[in-house]
Amino acid sequence: MQKLTEHLVPAYARWAIRWRWPVLIACLLATLAASLGLRNFSFTADYKVYFGKNNAELIAFEKFEDTYTSSENILFVLQPKDKNIFTRETLEVVRQLTKKAWQIPYSIRVDSITNYQYTEADGDDLTVADLVENPQALDAIGLDRIKAVALAEPALAGRLISYDAGTTGVSVTLQFPGKDHTGHLPASVTYAEKLTEELRAAYPDLTVALTGIAIFSAAEIQVSESDSYILVPVMYGLMILLLLIFLRSVSGTVATLFVVSLSVVTALGLMSWLGIKMNASTALAPIIILTLAIADSVHILLATFDEMRDGHSKHDALVKSLSITAEPVFLTTLTTSIGFLSLNFSDSPPFNELGNITAIGVVAAWLFSMTFLPALMSVLPLRLRPQVVSRRLAMDRFGDFVVSRRVPVFWGMMIISLVLISFIPRLELDDRFIQWFDESIPFRVDTDFATANLTGPYVLEFSIDSGESGGISEPGYLQRLEAFTNWLRAQPEITHVNSFTDIMKRLNKSMHADDPAWYRLPDKRDLAAQYLLLYEMSLPYGLDLNSQIDLGKSASRLTVTLDTLPQKQIIGVIKRAETWLTENMPPAMQAKATGTIVMFVNLAMRNIIGMLSGTALAFMLISLILVIALRSIRLGLISLIPNFIPVLITFGLWAVFVGEIGIIASMITATSMGLIVDDTVHILSKYRRAKQAQGLGTHDAIRYSFSHVGKALWVTTLIMVAGFSVLAFSSYKLNVDMGVLTATAVSVALAMDFLLLPALLMFMDKDKQCDCATCREKNISTA
């Protein structure tokens, strides 16, 4: 590697500068070819993209949806100012909304308290009709009757009408064609939003909230577009400002902007060529690439400026800077790419795609930094002010401080590190997908309102099989299902249970002249089957029982709504329910919980398990690369300490100030390690050069490293911290957490490389040298 940088790189640099125009044109044409893929650039609205095709929870959930109906839904939540649903005016609003909701594209079912199919005995006949047919014709007695029926009906109370009768809901079930709903979802959501705005305008005293899985998917698109169209320009503006401040060169800033822009366009273009669609997680790839792509250019440009201040011409300075920085820049690109490519071990495809897109962007940035940047800088005018001595002396003084105070610095850093790392056990894994959105997103606000006043989004689904066709009419099956239903309703974390047994008890009561004493399960199979058949024949189109029983009448659906719970408690409820089924049900009736929340609560743990091997592989590869590049097992091992500790400290700080962490925990170690190692590579590269090429001792080699690369490191670190901090302004929690955690890890890594790494080198890579002022002056002057 050293011979390569000493001979081949200068020759290449002279060639690139000499043939600058062909090089510039070739880079632009390559980017243009990649950018043609942007014609297919699109966002996806399917929340299921977070789950791999082999994800066990996804497979189970899709099988469940095939058996019953789609879980895609829109829920209108209505609350009048007087918090009394059972008035003629409010019931009329609900009835009209129920009617209009059928017009929502792809709607296959609409449920509300007004069109609830209420059964009543009419002599020997069974009457099935809407609970509320003409609200305006109701008197006080009629309103009280409807209220009593609704609040006593398990299928309504706690689901479509709140227990205090102050809030109600209109639930719309959607059925989209195909697998990817992106092309169809906007039509449904737009129509629902239009209805919502009409209601708010017509009834100012009526609070209307809009939630549901379809709205959640639409919010994903909203966040993706917001981050892409708002945060990226913000990052560009911040980047220009920082480059102008630190480079103090318009030409250098312009050249860097070209490099990062070409890198981003190339990465996104290739992403589109590969058929990858943007989502809320991959939307942060451009910001990450913008942040990382700057580093290579900054190192090359600052080295160029130093050479020019030493009296070299611009072309000679470019050649010299490429010779000096080629090796560390290549190594940092390699290690960063490895860190992000390790995301392919994640169980979530968007994170695989994020890692691949970012790795492509990082490699593209390296290629453009080594080709386009020197070619463009050789064309652009470059005027530098006289060297500011105080800047160089500041890093010299810092190097002297670290060398002279190495013992207290070492023990101070170790004590601080151990104290912060000790807080890691306090971290709790908690990942609730509703809280991925902040309160600037209407979906989050409306969902919180619906949860507080009516029903929540955390739903468990069970498909309880009887083991035979028509078996759901078997009294034994019904009794066991009722026992499970009652057990679930007794659990403090559960707010509502919708069970098939409630229908059968109501039918039994209705078929016995509405005698309350007969509100119990039928005790004969043929009788239950007859009741069910009569009821199904009486139901109108769109309100049949296909959403609750399968076609063969061999299984029924049990829907459980949970309170707002942390992930740990949700998993606990699931385990208790499945254990109860195992211990109390025959094999045919034993079932596993499924549903959106089941998939999401398991996603974080699946990713942590998957990323353990990915992180371990990345750690081993990065360590091996450092040992080979530095040609020293000792230096390679020394480098591991300041590269691994920052991640642990970051988690310790997160435990102190936040306390909870989600799916992002599974990725941050691998991705941060790829970034953290960058500073270590540059310092050890200069350190090794000082010792081998210039014959300096350990202490002076450390001073040389600070003098020659210190400024570039804190400049690039500050830019990276600023870039990742921009993600803190995202409205998507996963992006916020990744940005803050990465910015923290990179900041801590710089402190470790500036304070702990030199101390480790002085303790573990000692040499015989005198460190008095006279000998130090002699060594430096000789170098």
mmCIF file of N, CA, C and O in Angstrom, residues 602-639:
data_model
loop_
_atom_site.group_PDB
_atom_site.id
_atom_site.type_symbol
_atom_site.label_atom_id
_atom_site.label_comp_id
_atom_site.label_asym_id
_atom_site.label_seq_id
_atom_site.Cartn_x
_atom_site.Cartn_y
_atom_site.Cartn_z
ATOM 1 N N ASN A 602 -42.178 -7.705 17.308
ATOM 2 C CA ASN A 602 -41.137 -8.716 17.099
ATOM 3 C C ASN A 602 -40.038 -8.241 16.163
ATOM 4 O O ASN A 602 -38.976 -8.861 16.083
ATOM 5 N N LEU A 603 -40.312 -7.135 15.447
ATOM 6 C CA LEU A 603 -39.350 -6.659 14.455
ATOM 7 C C LEU A 603 -38.035 -6.241 15.096
ATOM 8 O O LEU A 603 -36.951 -6.564 14.596
ATOM 9 N N ALA A 604 -38.111 -5.489 16.198
ATOM 10 C CA ALA A 604 -36.889 -5.009 16.850
ATOM 11 C C ALA A 604 -36.022 -6.174 17.311
ATOM 12 O O ALA A 604 -34.800 -6.185 17.086
ATOM 13 N N MET A 605 -36.652 -7.167 17.954
ATOM 14 C CA MET A 605 -35.873 -8.302 18.448
ATOM 15 C C MET A 605 -35.298 -9.117 17.296
ATOM 16 O O MET A 605 -34.154 -9.577 17.364
ATOM 17 N N ARG A 606 -36.081 -9.298 16.224
ATOM 18 C CA ARG A 606 -35.567 -10.023 15.060
ATOM 19 C C ARG A 606 -34.358 -9.310 14.470
ATOM 20 O O ARG A 606 -33.383 -9.932 14.057
ATOM 21 N N ASN A 607 -34.436 -7.990 14.429
ATOM 22 C CA ASN A 607 -33.325 -7.231 13.871
ATOM 23 C C ASN A 607 -32.090 -7.279 14.763
ATOM 24 O O ASN A 607 -30.973 -7.348 14.270
ATOM 25 N N ILE A 608 -32.309 -7.220 16.060
ATOM 26 C CA ILE A 608 -31.169 -7.305 16.982
ATOM 27 C C ILE A 608 -30.465 -8.644 16.823
ATOM 28 O O ILE A 608 -29.232 -8.722 16.757
ATOM 29 N N ILE A 609 -31.246 -9.720 16.734
ATOM 30 C CA ILE A 609 -30.654 -11.052 16.558
ATOM 31 C C ILE A 609 -29.911 -11.131 15.222
ATOM 32 O O ILE A 609 -28.787 -11.630 15.138
ATOM 33 N N GLY A 610 -30.560 -10.610 14.159
ATOM 34 C CA GLY A 610 -29.919 -10.651 12.847
ATOM 35 C C GLY A 610 -28.671 -9.789 12.777
ATOM 36 O O GLY A 610 -27.671 -10.167 12.158
ATOM 37 N N MET A 611 -28.720 -8.626 13.445
ATOM 38 C CA MET A 611 -27.596 -7.704 13.364
ATOM 39 C C MET A 611 -26.437 -8.085 14.274
ATOM 40 O O MET A 611 -25.343 -7.534 14.138
ATOM 41 N N LEU A 612 -26.671 -8.998 15.202
ATOM 42 C CA LEU A 612 -25.553 -9.457 16.028
ATOM 43 C C LEU A 612 -24.456 -10.060 15.150
ATOM 44 O O LEU A 612 -23.268 -9.755 15.315
ATOM 45 N N SER A 613 -24.863 -10.919 14.223
ATOM 46 C CA SER A 613 -23.878 -11.526 13.319
ATOM 47 C C SER A 613 -23.338 -10.484 12.349
ATOM 48 O O SER A 613 -22.141 -10.489 12.017
ATOM 49 N N GLY A 614 -24.203 -9.571 11.886
ATOM 50 C CA GLY A 614 -23.738 -8.520 10.980
ATOM 51 C C GLY A 614 -22.724 -7.607 11.628
ATOM 52 O O GLY A 614 -21.705 -7.247 11.032
ATOM 53 N N THR A 615 -23.006 -7.217 12.874
ATOM 54 C CA THR A 615 -22.085 -6.344 13.607
ATOM 55 C C THR A 615 -20.772 -7.061 13.889
ATOM 56 O O THR A 615 -19.692 -6.472 13.770
ATOM 57 N N ALA A 616 -20.864 -8.328 14.281
ATOM 58 C CA ALA A 616 -19.643 -9.100 14.566
ATOM 59 C C ALA A 616 -18.786 -9.221 13.311
ATOM 60 O O ALA A 616 -17.553 -9.050 13.367
ATOM 61 N N LEU A 617 -19.415 -9.505 12.175
ATOM 62 C CA LEU A 617 -18.666 -9.626 10.922
ATOM 63 C C LEU A 617 -18.039 -8.288 10.538
ATOM 64 O O LEU A 617 -16.862 -8.241 10.128
ATOM 65 N N ALA A 618 -18.797 -7.200 10.668
ATOM 66 C CA ALA A 618 -18.260 -5.874 10.344
ATOM 67 C C ALA A 618 -17.079 -5.544 11.243
ATOM 68 O O ALA A 618 -16.058 -5.010 10.782
ATOM 69 N N PHE A 619 -17.214 -5.861 12.538
ATOM 70 C CA PHE A 619 -16.136 -5.585 13.497
ATOM 71 C C PHE A 619 -14.869 -6.358 13.119
ATOM 72 O O PHE A 619 -13.763 -5.796 13.120
ATOM 73 N N MET A 620 -15.025 -7.634 12.765
ATOM 74 C CA MET A 620 -13.860 -8.447 12.411
ATOM 75 C C MET A 620 -13.216 -7.950 11.115
ATOM 76 O O MET A 620 -11.978 -7.852 11.024
ATOM 77 N N LEU A 621 -14.029 -7.621 10.123
ATOM 78 C CA LEU A 621 -13.485 -7.147 8.849
ATOM 79 C C LEU A 621 -12.758 -5.821 9.016
ATOM 80 O O LEU A 621 -11.658 -5.620 8.472
ATOM 81 N N ILE A 622 -13.379 -4.905 9.756
ATOM 82 C CA ILE A 622 -12.749 -3.600 9.974
ATOM 83 C C ILE A 622 -11.442 -3.763 10.739
ATOM 84 O O ILE A 622 -10.423 -3.122 10.422
ATOM 85 N N SER A 623 -11.439 -4.630 11.750
ATOM 86 C CA SER A 623 -10.221 -4.872 12.526
ATOM 87 C C SER A 623 -9.126 -5.465 11.648
ATOM 88 O O SER A 623 -7.947 -5.055 11.718
ATOM 89 N N LEU A 624 -9.501 -6.426 10.812
ATOM 90 C CA LEU A 624 -8.523 -7.057 9.920
ATOM 91 C C LEU A 624 -7.964 -6.036 8.930
ATOM 92 O O LEU A 624 -6.750 -6.025 8.656
ATOM 93 N N ILE A 625 -8.834 -5.183 8.396
ATOM 94 C CA ILE A 625 -8.387 -4.153 7.447
ATOM 95 C C ILE A 625 -7.388 -3.214 8.113
ATOM 96 O O ILE A 625 -6.362 -2.841 7.516
ATOM 97 N N LEU A 626 -7.648 -2.826 9.353
ATOM 98 C CA LEU A 626 -6.741 -1.925 10.054
ATOM 99 C C LEU A 626 -5.388 -2.591 10.304
ATOM 100 O O LEU A 626 -4.334 -1.951 10.150
ATOM 101 N N VAL A 627 -5.423 -3.849 10.698
ATOM 102 C CA VAL A 627 -4.153 -4.562 10.942
ATOM 103 C C VAL A 627 -3.337 -4.640 9.654
ATOM 104 O O VAL A 627 -2.126 -4.386 9.648
ATOM 105 N N ILE A 628 -4.011 -4.972 8.537
ATOM 106 C CA ILE A 628 -3.308 -5.089 7.253
ATOM 107 C C ILE A 628 -2.820 -3.724 6.780
ATOM 108 O O ILE A 628 -1.667 -3.570 6.339
ATOM 109 N N ALA A 629 -3.669 -2.711 6.876
ATOM 110 C CA ALA A 629 -3.309 -1.390 6.374
ATOM 111 C C ALA A 629 -2.179 -0.773 7.184
ATOM 112 O O ALA A 629 -1.274 -0.137 6.620
ATOM 113 N N LEU A 630 -2.243 -0.959 8.502
ATOM 114 C CA LEU A 630 -1.200 -0.382 9.355
ATOM 115 C C LEU A 630 0.023 -1.279 9.432
ATOM 116 O O LEU A 630 1.051 -0.860 9.986
ATOM 117 N N ARG A 631 -0.112 -2.482 8.879
ATOM 118 C CA ARG A 631 0.985 -3.456 8.902
ATOM 119 C C ARG A 631 1.542 -3.654 10.312
ATOM 120 O O ARG A 631 2.748 -3.749 10.519
ATOM 121 N N SER A 632 0.623 -3.681 11.268
ATOM 122 C CA SER A 632 1.032 -3.842 12.661
ATOM 123 C C SER A 632 -0.129 -4.417 13.458
ATOM 124 O O SER A 632 -1.188 -3.784 13.569
ATOM 125 N N ILE A 633 0.068 -5.602 13.989
ATOM 126 C CA ILE A 633 -0.972 -6.200 14.822
ATOM 127 C C ILE A 633 -1.175 -5.361 16.070
ATOM 128 O O ILE A 633 -2.308 -5.155 16.529
ATOM 129 N N ARG A 634 -0.057 -4.819 16.598
ATOM 130 C CA ARG A 634 -0.161 -4.013 17.811
ATOM 131 C C ARG A 634 -1.021 -2.775 17.584
ATOM 132 O O ARG A 634 -1.950 -2.499 18.351
ATOM 133 N N LEU A 635 -0.740 -2.034 16.510
ATOM 134 C CA LEU A 635 -1.538 -0.832 16.232
ATOM 135 C C LEU A 635 -2.990 -1.199 15.911
ATOM 136 O O LEU A 635 -3.925 -0.479 16.277
ATOM 137 N N GLY A 636 -3.161 -2.323 15.212
ATOM 138 C CA GLY A 636 -4.513 -2.756 14.897
ATOM 139 C C GLY A 636 -5.317 -3.060 16.148
ATOM 140 O O GLY A 636 -6.486 -2.673 16.261
ATOM 141 N N LEU A 637 -4.691 -3.741 17.109
ATOM 142 C CA LEU A 637 -5.379 -4.052 18.363
ATOM 143 C C LEU A 637 -5.620 -2.798 19.195
ATOM 144 O O LEU A 637 -6.678 -2.651 19.825
ATOM 145 N N ILE A 638 -4.635 -1.906 19.215
ATOM 146 C CA ILE A 638 -4.813 -0.646 19.951
ATOM 147 C C ILE A 638 -6.003 0.127 19.411
ATOM 148 O O ILE A 638 -6.788 0.725 20.159
ATOM 149 N N SER A 639 -6.163 0.102 18.089
ATOM 150 C CA SER A 639 -7.231 0.881 17.462
ATOM 151 C C SER A 639 -8.626 0.382 17.825
ATOM 152 O O SER A 639 -9.603 1.123 17.719
#
